[in-house]
PDB file of C-alpha atoms in Angstrom:
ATOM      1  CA  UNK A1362       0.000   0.000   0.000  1.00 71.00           C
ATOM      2  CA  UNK A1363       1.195   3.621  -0.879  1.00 81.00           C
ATOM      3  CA  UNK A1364       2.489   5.432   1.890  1.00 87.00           C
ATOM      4  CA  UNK A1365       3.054   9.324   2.661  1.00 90.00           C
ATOM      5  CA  UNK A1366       6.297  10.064   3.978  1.00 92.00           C
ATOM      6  CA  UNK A1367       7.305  13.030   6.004  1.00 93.00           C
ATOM      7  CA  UNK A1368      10.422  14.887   4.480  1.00 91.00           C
ATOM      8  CA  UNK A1369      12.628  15.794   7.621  1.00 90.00           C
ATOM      9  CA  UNK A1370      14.517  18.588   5.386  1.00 90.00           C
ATOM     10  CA  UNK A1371      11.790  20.599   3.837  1.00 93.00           C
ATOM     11  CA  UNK A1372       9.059  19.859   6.160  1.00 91.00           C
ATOM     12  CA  UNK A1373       7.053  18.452   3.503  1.00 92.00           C
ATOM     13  CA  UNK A1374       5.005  15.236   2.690  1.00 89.00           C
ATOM     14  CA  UNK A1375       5.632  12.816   0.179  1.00 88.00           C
ATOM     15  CA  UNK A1376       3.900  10.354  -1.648  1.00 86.00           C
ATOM     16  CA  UNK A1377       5.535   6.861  -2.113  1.00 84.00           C
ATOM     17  CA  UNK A1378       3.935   4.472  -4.587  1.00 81.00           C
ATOM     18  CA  UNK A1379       5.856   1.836  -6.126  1.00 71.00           C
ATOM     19  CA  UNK A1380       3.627  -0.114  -7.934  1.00 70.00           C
ATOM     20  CA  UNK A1381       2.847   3.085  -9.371  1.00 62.00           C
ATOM     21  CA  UNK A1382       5.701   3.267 -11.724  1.00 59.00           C
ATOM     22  CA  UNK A1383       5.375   5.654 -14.584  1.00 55.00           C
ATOM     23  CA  UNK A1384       7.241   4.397 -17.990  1.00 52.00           C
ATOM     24  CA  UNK A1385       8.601   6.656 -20.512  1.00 50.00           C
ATOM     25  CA  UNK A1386       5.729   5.561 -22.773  1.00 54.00           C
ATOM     26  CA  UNK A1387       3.642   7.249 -20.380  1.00 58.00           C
ATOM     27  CA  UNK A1388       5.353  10.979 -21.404  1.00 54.00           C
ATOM     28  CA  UNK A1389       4.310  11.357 -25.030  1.00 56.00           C
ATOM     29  CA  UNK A1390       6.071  14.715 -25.247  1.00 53.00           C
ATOM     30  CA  UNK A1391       7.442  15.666 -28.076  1.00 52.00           C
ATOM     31  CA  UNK A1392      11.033  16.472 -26.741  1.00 48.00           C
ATOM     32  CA  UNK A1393      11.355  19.384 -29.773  1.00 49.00           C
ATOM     33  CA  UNK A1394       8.648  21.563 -28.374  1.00 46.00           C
ATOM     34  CA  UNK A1395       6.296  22.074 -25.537  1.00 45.00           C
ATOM     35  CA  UNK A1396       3.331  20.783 -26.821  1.00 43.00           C
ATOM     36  CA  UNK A1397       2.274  17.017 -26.422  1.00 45.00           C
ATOM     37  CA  UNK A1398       1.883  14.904 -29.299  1.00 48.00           C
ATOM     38  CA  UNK A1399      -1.768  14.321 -30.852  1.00 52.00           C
ATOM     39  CA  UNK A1400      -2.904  11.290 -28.842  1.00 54.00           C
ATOM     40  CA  UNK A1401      -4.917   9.819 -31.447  1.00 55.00           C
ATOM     41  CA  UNK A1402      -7.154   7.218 -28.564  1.00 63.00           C
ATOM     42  CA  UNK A1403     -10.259   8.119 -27.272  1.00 71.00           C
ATOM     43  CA  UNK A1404     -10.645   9.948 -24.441  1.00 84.00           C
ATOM     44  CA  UNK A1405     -11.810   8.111 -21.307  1.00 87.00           C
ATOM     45  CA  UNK A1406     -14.067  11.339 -19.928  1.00 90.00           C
ATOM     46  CA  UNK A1407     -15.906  11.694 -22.901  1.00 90.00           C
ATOM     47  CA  UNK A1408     -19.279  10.684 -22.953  1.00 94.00           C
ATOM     48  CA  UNK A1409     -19.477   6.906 -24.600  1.00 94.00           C
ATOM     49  CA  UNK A1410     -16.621   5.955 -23.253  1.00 93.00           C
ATOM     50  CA  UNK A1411     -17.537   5.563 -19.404  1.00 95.00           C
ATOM     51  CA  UNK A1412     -16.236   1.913 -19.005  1.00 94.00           C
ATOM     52  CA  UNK A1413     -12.871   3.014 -19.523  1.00 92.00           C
ATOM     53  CA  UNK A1414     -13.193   4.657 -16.347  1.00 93.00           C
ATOM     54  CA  UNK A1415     -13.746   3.556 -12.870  1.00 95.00           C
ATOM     55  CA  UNK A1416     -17.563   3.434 -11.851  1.00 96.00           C
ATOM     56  CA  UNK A1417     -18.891   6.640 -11.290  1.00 97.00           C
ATOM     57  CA  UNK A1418     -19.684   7.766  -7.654  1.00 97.00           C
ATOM     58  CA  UNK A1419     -22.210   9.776  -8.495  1.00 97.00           C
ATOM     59  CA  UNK A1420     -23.977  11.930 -11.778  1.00 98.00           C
ATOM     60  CA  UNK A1421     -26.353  14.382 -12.373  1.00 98.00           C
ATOM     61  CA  UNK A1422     -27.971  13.120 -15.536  1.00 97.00           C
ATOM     62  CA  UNK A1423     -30.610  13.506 -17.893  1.00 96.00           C
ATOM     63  CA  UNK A1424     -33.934  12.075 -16.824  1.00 97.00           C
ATOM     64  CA  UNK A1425     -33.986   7.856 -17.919  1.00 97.00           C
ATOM     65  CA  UNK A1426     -30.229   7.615 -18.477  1.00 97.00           C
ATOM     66  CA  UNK A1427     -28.699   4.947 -16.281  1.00 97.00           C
ATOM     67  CA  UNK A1428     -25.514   4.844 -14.238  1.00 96.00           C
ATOM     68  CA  UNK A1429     -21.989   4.133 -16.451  1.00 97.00           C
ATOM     69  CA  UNK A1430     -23.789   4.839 -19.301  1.00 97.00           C
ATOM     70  CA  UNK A1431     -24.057   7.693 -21.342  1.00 97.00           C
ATOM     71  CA  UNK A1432     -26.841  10.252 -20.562  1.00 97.00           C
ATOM     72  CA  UNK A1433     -24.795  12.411 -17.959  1.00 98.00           C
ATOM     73  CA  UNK A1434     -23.996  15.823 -17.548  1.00 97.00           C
ATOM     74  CA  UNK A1435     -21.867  16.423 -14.970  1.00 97.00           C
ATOM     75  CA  UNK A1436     -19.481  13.082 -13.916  1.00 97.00           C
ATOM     76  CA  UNK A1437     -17.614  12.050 -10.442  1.00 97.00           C
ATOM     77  CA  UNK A1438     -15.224   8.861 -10.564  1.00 96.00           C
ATOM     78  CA  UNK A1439     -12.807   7.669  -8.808  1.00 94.00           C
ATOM     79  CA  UNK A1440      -9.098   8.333 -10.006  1.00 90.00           C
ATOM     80  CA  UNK A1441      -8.039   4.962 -11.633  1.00 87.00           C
ATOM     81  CA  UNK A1442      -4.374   5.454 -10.653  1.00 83.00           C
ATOM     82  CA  UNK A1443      -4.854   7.453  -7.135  1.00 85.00           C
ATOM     83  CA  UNK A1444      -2.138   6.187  -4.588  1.00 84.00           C
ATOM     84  CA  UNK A1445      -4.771   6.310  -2.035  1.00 87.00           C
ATOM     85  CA  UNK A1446      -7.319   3.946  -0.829  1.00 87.00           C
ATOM     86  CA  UNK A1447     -10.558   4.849   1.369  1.00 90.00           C
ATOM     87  CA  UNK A1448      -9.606   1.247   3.315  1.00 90.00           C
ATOM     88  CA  UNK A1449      -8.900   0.687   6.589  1.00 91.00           C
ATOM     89  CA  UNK A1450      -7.687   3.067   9.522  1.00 92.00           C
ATOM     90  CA  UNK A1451      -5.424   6.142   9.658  1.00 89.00           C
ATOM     91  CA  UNK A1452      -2.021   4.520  10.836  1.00 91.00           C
ATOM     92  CA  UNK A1453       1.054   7.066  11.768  1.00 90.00           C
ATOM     93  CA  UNK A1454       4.436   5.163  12.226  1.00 93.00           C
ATOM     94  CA  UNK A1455       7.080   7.457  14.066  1.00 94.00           C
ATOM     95  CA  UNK A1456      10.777   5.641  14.043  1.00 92.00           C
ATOM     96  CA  UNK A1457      13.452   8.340  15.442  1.00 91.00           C
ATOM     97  CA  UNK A1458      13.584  11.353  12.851  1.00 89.00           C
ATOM     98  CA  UNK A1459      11.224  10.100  10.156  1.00 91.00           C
ATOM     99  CA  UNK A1460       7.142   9.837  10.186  1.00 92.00           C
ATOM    100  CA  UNK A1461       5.221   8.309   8.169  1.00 91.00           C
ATOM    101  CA  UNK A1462       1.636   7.015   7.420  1.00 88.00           C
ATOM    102  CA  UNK A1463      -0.514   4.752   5.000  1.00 88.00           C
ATOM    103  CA  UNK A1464      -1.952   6.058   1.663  1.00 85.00           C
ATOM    104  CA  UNK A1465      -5.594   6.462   3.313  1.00 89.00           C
ATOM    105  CA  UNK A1466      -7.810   8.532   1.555  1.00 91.00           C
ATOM    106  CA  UNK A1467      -9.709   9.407  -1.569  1.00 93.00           C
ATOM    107  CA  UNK A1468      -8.850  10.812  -4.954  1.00 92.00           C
ATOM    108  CA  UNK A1469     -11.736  11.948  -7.368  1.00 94.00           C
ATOM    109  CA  UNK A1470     -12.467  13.026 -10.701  1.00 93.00           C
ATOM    110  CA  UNK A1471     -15.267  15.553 -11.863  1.00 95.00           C
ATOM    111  CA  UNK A1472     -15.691  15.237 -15.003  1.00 94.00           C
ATOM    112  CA  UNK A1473     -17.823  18.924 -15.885  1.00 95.00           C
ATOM    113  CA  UNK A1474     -19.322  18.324 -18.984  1.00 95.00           C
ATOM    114  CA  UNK A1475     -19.583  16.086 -21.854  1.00 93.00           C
ATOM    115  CA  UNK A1476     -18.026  18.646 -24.542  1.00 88.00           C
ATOM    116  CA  UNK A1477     -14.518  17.847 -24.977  1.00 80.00           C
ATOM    117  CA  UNK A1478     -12.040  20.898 -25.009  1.00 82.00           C
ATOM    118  CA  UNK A1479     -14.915  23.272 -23.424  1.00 89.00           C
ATOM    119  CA  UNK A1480     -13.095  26.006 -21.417  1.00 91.00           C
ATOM    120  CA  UNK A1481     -14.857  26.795 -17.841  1.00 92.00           C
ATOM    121  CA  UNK A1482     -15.363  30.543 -18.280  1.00 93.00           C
ATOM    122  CA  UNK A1483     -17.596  28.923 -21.449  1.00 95.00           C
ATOM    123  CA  UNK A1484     -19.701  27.047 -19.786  1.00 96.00           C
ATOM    124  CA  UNK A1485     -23.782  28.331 -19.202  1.00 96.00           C
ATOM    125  CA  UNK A1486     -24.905  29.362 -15.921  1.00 97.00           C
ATOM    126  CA  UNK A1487     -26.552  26.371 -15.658  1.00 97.00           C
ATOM    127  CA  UNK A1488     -23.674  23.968 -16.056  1.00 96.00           C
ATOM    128  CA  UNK A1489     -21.365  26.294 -13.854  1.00 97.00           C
ATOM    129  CA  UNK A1490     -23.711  25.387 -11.336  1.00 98.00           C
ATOM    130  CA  UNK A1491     -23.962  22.059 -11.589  1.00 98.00           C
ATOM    131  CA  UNK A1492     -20.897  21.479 -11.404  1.00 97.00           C
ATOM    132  CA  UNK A1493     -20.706  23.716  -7.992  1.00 97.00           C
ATOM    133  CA  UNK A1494     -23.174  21.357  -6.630  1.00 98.00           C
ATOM    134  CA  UNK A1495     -21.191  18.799  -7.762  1.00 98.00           C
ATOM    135  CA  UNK A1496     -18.413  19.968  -5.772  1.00 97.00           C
ATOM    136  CA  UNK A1497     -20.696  20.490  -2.738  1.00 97.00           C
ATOM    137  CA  UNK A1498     -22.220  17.382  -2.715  1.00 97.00           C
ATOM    138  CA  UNK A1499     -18.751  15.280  -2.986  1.00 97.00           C
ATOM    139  CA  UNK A1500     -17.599  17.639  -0.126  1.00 97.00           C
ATOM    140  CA  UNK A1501     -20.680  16.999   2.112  1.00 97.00           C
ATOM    141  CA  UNK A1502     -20.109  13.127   1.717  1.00 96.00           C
ATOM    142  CA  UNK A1503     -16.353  13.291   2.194  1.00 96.00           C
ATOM    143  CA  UNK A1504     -16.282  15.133   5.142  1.00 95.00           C
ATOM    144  CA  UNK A1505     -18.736  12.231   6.651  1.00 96.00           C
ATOM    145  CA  UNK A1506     -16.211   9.646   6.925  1.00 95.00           C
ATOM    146  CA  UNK A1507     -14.575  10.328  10.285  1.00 93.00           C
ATOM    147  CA  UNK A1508     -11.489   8.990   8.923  1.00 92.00           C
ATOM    148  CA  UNK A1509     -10.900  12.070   6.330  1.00 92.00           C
ATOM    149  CA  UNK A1510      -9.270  14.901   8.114  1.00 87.00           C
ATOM    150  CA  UNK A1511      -8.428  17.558   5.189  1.00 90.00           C
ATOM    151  CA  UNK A1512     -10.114  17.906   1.798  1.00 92.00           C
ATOM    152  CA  UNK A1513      -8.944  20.164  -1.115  1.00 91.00           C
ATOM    153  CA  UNK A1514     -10.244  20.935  -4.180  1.00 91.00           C
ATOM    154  CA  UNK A1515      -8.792  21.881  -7.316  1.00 87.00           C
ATOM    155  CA  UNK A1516      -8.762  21.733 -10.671  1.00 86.00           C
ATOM    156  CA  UNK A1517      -6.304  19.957 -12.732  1.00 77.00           C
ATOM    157  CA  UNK A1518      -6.219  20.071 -16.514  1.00 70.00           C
ATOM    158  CA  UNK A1519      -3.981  18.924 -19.127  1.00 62.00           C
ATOM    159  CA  UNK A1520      -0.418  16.784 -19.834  1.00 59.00           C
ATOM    160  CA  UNK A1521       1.758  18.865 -17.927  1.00 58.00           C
ATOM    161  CA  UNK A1522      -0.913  19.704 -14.952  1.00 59.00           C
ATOM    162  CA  UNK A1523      -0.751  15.724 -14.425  1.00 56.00           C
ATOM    163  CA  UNK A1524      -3.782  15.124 -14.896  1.00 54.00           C
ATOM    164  CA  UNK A1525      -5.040  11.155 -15.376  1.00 56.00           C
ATOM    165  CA  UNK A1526      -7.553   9.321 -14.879  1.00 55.00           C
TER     166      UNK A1526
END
């Protein structure tokens, strides 16, 4: 299981998660320039293409649509490659200088809308707040598990923002 470790030097945490490993297939950057090459495979996030991710969590949807299916209109998932797992107890290990912990916790994906490419400041009123309740709502039911002590939330887009699935 991942683990976070505390970095004695910086005061920092750190994630460790060796099965994890990224290859350099996982990079497509074109070393020449700054842009990523044209990654000619579906997205997973776009709508029709839902069992390439993780089952959603939840999905506000259009009325008759079922779950994992298409029909939605705002998405939440789980990250398929988060180092953390929602499993188990919070366990801190202190051994002389360094602290550590498990990888307890929960990484998730809101997917805002079904157009691929739409910029945010783009989006109607009514989708802006959807996706705001979207937010809430994930918050609310986070913040019920006794086990979850801190919850951020921000948005991550693109190659070189790391974002994934």
């Amino acid at each position: 299981m991942p683990e976070m470790r505390k970095d004695p030097l910086r005061d920092g945490w750190v994630i460790i998660a060796t099965e994890q490993g990224l290859k350099p297939q996982n990079f497509p950057i074109n070393k020449g320039s700054v842009y990523a090459e044209k990654n000619l495979q579906p997205c997973p996030f776009c709508e029709g293409h839902e069992e390439e991710t993780t089952p959603e969590i939840t999905a506000f949807r259009r009325p008759g649509t079922r779950a994992n299916q298409p029909g939605w209109t705002v998405r939440t998932v789980t990250n398929k490659f988060s180092p953390f797992r929602l499993v188990g107890d919070f366990q801190l290990e202190q051994d002389g200088l360094y602290t550590s912990h498990n990888g307890l916790g929960q990484h998730e994906v809101v997917i805002e809308t079904t157009e691929h490419g739409l910029e945010f400041h783009k989006f109607s009123v009514e989708d802006i707040e959807q996706v705001y309740y979207m937010l809430r709502s994930r918050y609310q039911a986070l913040r019920q598990d006794r086990r979850i002590k801190f919850i951020q939330i921000y948005k991550n887009r693109g190659l070189f923002a790391g974002a994934s699935q």
